[in-house]
PDB file of C-alpha atoms in Angstrom:
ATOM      1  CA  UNK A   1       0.000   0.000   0.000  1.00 93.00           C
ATOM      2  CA  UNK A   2       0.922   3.609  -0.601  1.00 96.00           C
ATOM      3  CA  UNK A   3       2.460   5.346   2.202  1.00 96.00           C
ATOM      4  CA  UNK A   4       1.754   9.163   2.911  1.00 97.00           C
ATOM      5  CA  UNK A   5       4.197  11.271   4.872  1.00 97.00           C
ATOM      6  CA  UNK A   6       3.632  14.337   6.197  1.00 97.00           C
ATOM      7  CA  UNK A   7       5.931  16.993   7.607  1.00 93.00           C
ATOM      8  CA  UNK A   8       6.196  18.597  10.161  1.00 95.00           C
ATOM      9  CA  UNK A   9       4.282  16.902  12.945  1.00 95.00           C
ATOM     10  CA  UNK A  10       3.774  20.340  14.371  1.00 96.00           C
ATOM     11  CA  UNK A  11       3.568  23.705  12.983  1.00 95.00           C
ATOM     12  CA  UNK A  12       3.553  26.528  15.312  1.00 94.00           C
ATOM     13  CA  UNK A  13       2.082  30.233  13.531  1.00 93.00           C
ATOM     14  CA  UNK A  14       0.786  33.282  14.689  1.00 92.00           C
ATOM     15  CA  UNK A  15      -2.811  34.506  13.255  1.00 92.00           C
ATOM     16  CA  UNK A  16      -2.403  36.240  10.123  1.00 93.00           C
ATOM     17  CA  UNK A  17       0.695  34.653   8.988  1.00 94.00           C
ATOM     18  CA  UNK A  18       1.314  31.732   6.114  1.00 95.00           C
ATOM     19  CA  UNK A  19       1.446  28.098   6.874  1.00 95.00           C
ATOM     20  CA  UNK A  20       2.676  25.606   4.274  1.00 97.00           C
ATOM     21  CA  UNK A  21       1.956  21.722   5.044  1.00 97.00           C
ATOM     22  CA  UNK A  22       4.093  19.300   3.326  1.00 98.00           C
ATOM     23  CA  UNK A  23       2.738  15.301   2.039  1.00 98.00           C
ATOM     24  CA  UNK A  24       4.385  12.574   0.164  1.00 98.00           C
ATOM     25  CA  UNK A  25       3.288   9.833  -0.985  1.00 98.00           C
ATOM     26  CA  UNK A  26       5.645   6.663  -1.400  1.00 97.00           C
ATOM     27  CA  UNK A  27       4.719   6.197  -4.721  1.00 97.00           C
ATOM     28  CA  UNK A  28       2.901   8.608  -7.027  1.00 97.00           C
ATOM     29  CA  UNK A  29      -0.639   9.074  -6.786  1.00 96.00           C
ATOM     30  CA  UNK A  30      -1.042  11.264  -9.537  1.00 96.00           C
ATOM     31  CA  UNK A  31      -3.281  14.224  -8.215  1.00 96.00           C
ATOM     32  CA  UNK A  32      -5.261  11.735  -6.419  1.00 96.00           C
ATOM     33  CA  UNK A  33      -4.955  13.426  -3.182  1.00 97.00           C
ATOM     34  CA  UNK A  34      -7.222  14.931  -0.790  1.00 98.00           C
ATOM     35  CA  UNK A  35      -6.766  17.149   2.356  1.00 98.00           C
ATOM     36  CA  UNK A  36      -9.098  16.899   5.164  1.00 98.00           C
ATOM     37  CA  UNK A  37      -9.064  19.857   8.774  1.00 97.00           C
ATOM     38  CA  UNK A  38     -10.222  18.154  12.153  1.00 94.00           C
ATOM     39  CA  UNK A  39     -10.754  19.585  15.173  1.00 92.00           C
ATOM     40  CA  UNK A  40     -10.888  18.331  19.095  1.00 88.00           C
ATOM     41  CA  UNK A  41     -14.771  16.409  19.131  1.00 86.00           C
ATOM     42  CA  UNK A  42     -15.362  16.960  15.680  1.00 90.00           C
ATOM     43  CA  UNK A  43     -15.732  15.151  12.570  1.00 89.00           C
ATOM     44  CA  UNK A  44     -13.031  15.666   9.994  1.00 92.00           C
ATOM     45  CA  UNK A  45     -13.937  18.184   6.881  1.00 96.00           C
ATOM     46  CA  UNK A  46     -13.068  17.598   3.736  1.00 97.00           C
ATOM     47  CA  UNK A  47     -10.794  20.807   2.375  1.00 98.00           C
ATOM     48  CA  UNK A  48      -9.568  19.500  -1.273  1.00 98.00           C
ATOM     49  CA  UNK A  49      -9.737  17.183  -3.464  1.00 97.00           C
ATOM     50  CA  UNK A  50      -8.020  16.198  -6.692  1.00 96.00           C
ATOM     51  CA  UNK A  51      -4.738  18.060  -5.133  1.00 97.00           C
ATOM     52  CA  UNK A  52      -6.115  21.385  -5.419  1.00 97.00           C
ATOM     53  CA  UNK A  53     -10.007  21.727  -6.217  1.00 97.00           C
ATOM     54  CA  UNK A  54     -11.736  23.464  -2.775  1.00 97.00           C
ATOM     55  CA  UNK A  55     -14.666  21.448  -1.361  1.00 96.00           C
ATOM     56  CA  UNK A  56     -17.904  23.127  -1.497  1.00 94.00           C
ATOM     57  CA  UNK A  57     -17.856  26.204   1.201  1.00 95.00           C
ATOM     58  CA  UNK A  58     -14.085  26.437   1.813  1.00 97.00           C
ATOM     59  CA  UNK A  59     -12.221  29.621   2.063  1.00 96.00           C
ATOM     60  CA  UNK A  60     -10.394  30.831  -0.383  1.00 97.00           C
ATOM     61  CA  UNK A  61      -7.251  30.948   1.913  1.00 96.00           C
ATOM     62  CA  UNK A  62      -7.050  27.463   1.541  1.00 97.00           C
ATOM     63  CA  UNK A  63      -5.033  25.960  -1.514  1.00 97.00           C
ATOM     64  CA  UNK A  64      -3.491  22.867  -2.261  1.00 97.00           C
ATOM     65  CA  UNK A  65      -0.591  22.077  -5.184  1.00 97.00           C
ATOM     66  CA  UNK A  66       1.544  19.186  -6.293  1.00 97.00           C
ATOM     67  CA  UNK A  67       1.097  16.128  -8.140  1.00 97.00           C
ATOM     68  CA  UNK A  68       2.667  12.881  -8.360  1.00 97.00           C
ATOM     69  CA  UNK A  69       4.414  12.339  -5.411  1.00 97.00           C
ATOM     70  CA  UNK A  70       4.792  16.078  -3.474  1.00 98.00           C
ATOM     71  CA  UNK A  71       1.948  18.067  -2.104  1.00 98.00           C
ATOM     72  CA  UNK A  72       1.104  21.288   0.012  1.00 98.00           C
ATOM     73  CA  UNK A  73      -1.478  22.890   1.631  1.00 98.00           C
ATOM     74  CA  UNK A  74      -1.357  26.172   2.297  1.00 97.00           C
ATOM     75  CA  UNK A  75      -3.314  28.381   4.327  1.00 96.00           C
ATOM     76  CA  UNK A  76      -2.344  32.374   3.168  1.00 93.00           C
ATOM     77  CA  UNK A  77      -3.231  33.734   6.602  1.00 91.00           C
ATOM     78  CA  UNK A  78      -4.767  31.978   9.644  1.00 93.00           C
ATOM     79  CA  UNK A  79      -7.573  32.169  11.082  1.00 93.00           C
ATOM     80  CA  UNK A  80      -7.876  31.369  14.771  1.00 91.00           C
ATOM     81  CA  UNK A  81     -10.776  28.625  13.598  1.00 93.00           C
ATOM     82  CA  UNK A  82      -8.005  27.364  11.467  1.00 94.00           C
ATOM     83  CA  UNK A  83      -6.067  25.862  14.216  1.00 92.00           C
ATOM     84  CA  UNK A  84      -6.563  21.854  13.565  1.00 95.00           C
ATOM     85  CA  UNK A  85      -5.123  18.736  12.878  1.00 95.00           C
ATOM     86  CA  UNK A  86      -4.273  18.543   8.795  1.00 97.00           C
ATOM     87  CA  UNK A  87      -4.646  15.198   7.337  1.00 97.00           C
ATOM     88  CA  UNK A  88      -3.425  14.420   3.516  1.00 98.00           C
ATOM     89  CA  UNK A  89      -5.132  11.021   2.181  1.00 98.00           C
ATOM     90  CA  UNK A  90      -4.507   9.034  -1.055  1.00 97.00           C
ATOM     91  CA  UNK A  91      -7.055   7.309  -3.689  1.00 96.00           C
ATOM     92  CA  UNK A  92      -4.800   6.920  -6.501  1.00 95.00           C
ATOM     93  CA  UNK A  93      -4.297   2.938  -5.599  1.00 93.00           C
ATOM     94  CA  UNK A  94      -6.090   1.019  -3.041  1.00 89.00           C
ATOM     95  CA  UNK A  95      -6.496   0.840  -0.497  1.00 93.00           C
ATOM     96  CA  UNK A  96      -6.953   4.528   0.641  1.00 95.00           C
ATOM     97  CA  UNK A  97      -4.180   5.682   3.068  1.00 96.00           C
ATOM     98  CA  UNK A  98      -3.734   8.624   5.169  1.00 97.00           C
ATOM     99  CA  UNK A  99      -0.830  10.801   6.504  1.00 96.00           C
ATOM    100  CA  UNK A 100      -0.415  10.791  10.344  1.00 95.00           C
ATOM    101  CA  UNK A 101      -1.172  14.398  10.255  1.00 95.00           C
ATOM    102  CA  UNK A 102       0.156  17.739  10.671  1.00 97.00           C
ATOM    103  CA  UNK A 103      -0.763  19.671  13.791  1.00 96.00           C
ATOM    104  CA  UNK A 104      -1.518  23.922  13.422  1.00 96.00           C
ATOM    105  CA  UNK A 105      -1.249  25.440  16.728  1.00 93.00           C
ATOM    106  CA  UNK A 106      -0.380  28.559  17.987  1.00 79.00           C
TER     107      UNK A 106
ATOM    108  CA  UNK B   1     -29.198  19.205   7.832  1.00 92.00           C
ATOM    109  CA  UNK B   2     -26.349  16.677   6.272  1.00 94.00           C
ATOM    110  CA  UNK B   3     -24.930  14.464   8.756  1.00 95.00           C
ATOM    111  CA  UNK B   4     -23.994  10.990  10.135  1.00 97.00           C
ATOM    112  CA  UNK B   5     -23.843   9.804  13.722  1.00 97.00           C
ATOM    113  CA  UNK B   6     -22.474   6.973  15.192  1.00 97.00           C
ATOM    114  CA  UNK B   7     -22.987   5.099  18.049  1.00 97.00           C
ATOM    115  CA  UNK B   8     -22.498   1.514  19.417  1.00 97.00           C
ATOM    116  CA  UNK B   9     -18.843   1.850  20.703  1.00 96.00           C
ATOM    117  CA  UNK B  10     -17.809   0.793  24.383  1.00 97.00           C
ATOM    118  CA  UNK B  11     -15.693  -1.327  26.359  1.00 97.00           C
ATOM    119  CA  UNK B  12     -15.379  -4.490  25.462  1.00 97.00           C
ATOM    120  CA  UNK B  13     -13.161  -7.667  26.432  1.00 97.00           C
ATOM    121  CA  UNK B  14     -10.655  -9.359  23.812  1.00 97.00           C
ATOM    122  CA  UNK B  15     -12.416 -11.591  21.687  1.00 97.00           C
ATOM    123  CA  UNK B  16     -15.794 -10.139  22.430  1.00 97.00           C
ATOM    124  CA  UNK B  17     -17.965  -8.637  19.427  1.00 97.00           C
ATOM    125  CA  UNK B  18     -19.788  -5.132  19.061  1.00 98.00           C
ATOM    126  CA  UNK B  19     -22.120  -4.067  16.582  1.00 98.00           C
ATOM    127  CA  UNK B  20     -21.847  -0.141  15.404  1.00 98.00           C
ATOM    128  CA  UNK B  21     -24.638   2.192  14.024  1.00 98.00           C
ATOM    129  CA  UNK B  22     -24.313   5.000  11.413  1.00 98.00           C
ATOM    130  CA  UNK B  23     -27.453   6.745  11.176  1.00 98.00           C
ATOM    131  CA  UNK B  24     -27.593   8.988   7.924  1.00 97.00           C
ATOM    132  CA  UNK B  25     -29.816  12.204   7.835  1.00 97.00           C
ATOM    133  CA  UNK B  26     -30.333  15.041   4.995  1.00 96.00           C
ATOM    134  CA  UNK B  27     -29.394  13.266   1.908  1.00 96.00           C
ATOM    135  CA  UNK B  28     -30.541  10.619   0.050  1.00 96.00           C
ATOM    136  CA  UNK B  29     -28.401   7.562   1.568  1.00 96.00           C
ATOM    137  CA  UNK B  30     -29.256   4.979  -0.631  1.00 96.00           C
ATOM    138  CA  UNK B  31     -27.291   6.597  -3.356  1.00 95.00           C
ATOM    139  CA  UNK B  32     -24.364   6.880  -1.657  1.00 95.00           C
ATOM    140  CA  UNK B  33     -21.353   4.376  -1.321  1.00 96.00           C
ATOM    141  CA  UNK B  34     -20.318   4.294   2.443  1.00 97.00           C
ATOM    142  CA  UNK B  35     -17.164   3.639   4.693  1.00 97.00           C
ATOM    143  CA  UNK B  36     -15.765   2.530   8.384  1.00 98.00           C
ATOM    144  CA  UNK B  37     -12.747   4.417   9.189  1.00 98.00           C
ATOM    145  CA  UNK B  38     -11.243   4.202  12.073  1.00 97.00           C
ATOM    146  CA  UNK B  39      -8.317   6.486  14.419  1.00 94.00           C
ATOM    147  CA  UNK B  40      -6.756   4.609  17.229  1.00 93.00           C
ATOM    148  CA  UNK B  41      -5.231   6.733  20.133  1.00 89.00           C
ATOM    149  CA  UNK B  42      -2.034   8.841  19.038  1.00 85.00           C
ATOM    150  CA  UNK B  43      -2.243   7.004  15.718  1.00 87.00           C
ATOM    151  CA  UNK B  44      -3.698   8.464  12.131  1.00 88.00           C
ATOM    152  CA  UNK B  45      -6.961   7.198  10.391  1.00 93.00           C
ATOM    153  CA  UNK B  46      -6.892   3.922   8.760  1.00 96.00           C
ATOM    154  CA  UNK B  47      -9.538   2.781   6.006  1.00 96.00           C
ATOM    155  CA  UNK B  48     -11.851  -0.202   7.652  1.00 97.00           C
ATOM    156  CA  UNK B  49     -14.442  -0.999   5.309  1.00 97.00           C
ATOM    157  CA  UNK B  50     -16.795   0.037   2.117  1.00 96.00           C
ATOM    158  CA  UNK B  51     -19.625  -0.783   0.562  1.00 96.00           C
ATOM    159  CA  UNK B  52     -22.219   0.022  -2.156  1.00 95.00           C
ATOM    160  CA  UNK B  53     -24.936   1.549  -2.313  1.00 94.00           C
ATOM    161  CA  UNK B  54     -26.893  -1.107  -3.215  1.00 94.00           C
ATOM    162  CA  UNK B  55     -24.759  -3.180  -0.521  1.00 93.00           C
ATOM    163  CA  UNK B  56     -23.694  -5.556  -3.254  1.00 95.00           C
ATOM    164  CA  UNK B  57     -20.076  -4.346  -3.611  1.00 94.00           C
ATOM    165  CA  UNK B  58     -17.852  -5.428   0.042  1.00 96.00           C
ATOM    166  CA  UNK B  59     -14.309  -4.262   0.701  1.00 95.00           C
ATOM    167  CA  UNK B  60     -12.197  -4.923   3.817  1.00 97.00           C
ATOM    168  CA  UNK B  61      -8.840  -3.816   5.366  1.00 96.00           C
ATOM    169  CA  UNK B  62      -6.469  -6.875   5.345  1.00 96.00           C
ATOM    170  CA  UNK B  63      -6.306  -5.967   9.548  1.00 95.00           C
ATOM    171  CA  UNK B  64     -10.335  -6.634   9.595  1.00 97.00           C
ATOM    172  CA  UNK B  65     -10.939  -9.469   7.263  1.00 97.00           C
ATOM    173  CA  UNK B  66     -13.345 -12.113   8.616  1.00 97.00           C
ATOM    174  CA  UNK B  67     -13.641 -10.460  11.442  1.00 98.00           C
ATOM    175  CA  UNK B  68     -15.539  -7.526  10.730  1.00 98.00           C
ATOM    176  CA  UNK B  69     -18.954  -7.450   8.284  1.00 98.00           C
ATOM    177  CA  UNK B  70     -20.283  -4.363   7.015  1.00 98.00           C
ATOM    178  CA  UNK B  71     -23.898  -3.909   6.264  1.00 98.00           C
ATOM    179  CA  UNK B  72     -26.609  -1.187   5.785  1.00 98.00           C
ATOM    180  CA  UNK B  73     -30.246  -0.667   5.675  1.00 97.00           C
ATOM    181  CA  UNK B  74     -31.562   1.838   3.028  1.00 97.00           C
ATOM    182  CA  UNK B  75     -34.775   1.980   4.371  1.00 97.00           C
ATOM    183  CA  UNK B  76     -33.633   2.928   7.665  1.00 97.00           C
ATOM    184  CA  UNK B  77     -30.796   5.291   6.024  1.00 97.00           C
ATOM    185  CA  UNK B  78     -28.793   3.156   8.323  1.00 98.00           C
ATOM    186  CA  UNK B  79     -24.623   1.735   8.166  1.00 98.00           C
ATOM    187  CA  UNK B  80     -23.580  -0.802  10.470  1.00 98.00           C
ATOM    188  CA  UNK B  81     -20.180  -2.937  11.466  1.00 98.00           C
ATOM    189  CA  UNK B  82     -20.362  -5.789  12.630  1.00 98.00           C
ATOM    190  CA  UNK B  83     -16.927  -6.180  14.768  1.00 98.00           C
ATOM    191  CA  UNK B  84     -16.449  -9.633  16.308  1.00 98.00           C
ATOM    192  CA  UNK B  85     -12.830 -11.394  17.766  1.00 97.00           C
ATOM    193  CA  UNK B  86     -12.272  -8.178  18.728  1.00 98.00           C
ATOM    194  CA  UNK B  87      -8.127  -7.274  19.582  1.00 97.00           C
ATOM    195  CA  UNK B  88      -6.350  -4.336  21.676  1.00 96.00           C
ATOM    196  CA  UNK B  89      -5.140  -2.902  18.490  1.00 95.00           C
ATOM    197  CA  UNK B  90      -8.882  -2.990  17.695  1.00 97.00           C
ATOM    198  CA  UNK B  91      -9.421  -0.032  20.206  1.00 97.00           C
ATOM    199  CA  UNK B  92     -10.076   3.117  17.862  1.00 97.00           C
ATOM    200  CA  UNK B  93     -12.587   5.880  17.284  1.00 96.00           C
ATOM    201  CA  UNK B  94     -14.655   4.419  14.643  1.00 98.00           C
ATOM    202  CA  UNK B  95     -16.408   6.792  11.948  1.00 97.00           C
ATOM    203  CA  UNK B  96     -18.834   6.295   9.262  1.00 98.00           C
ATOM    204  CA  UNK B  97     -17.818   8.518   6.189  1.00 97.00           C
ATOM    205  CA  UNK B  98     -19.121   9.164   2.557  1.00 97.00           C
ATOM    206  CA  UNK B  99     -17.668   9.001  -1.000  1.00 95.00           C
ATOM    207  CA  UNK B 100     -18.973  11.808  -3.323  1.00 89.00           C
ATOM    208  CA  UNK B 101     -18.948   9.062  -6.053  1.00 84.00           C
ATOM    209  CA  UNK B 102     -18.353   5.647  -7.150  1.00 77.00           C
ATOM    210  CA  UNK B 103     -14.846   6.246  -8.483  1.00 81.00           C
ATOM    211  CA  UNK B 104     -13.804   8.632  -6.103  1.00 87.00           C
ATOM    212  CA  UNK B 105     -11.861   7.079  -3.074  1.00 92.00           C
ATOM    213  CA  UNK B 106     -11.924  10.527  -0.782  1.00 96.00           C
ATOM    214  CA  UNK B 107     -14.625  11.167   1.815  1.00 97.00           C
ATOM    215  CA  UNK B 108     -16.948  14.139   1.769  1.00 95.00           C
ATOM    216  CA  UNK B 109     -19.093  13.526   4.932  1.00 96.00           C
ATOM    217  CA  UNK B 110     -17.640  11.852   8.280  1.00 96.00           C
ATOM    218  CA  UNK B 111     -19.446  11.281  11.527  1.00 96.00           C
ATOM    219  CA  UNK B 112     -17.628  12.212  15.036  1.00 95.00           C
ATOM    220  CA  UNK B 113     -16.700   8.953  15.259  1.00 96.00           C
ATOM    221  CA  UNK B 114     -17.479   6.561  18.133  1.00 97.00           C
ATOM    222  CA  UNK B 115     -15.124   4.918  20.702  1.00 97.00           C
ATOM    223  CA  UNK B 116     -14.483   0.918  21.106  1.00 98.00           C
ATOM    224  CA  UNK B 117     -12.094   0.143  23.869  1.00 98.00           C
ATOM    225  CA  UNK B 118     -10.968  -3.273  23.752  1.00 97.00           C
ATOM    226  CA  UNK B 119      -9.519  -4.372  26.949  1.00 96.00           C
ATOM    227  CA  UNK B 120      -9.393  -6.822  29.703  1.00 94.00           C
TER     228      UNK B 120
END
């Protein structure tokens, strides 16, 4: 199966400022790659799919890039509701694998 | 309003089965293909289980295989997981999730998840 790698575990911002989450996958995945926000008690949300195509009622400030076997997210300027756990997940092969996340905090 | 919510999970011994719930509201669930995914403590999410909407169409996770059955109801917009020989590395938050579409594998509506603690 297709390993995803994120980086870094944590990422530590101030409101207003850029954050750039990294994911690779161990093999390519084309743009077969989605990015998903959870927070504490809550369901995960579904941000992008197809590497860089925003889900129905996400911001703007979100955007993903890359294909084949490096992506990003980015998020131009945080919010203080944008403080989550980032998840990157693969559906190029199956079965469908995840990252182990990338943490936003403050 | 759109949503799915589990329920089911609890404390349970090793070998000992449990039967989850995903209750679907706000959308028609009988067109939808559905999903298990589950998030064990300090760990990331890991794929359980899909099927059809139709229910004719099965797919496990090599770590569930004969040991878990999914199933759902359409007339009671209903999921369900059947989890028996249940292990410690069993223990998880378990969440029902949707795919958009047949032939795309990501997930555009998750439940909160429910917890199964397997433990002596």
């Amino acid at each position: 199966e297709i390993v995803m790698t994120q980086s870094p575990a944590t990422l530590s911002v101030s409101p207003g400022e850029r954050a750039t989450l990294s994911c690779r996958a161990s093999q390519t995945v084309t743009t077969n790659l989605a990015w998903y926000q959870q927070k504490p008690g809550q369901a995960p949300r579904l941000l992008i799919y197809g590497a860089s195509t925003r889900a129905t009622g996400i911001p703007a400030r979100f955007s993903g890039s890359g294909s084949g076997t490096e992506f990003t997210l980015t998020i131009s300027s945080l919010q203080s509701e944008d403080f989550a756990v980032y998840y990157c997940q693969q559906y190029n092969d199956w079965p469908p694998t995840f990252g182990q996340g990338t943490k936003v905090e403050i | 309003q759109v949503q799915l919510v589990e329920s089911g999970g609890g404390l349970v011994k090793p070998g000992g089965s449990l039967r989850l719930s995903c209750a679907a509201s706000g959308f028609t669930f009988s067109d939808y293909y559905m999903n298990w995914i589950r998030q064990a403590p300090g760990k990331g999410l890991e794929w359980v289980s899909y099927i059809s909407s139709s229910g004719n169409t099965i797919y496990y996770a090599d770590s569930v295989k004969g040991r878990f059955t999914i199933s759902r109801d359409n007339a009671k917009n209903s999921l369900y997981l059947q989890m028996n020989s249940l292990r410690a590395e069993d223990t998880a938050v378990y969440s029902c999730a949707r795919l958009p579409a047949a032939t795309y594998w990501y997930f555009d509506l998750w439940g909160r998840g429910t917890l199964v603690t397997v433990s002596s």
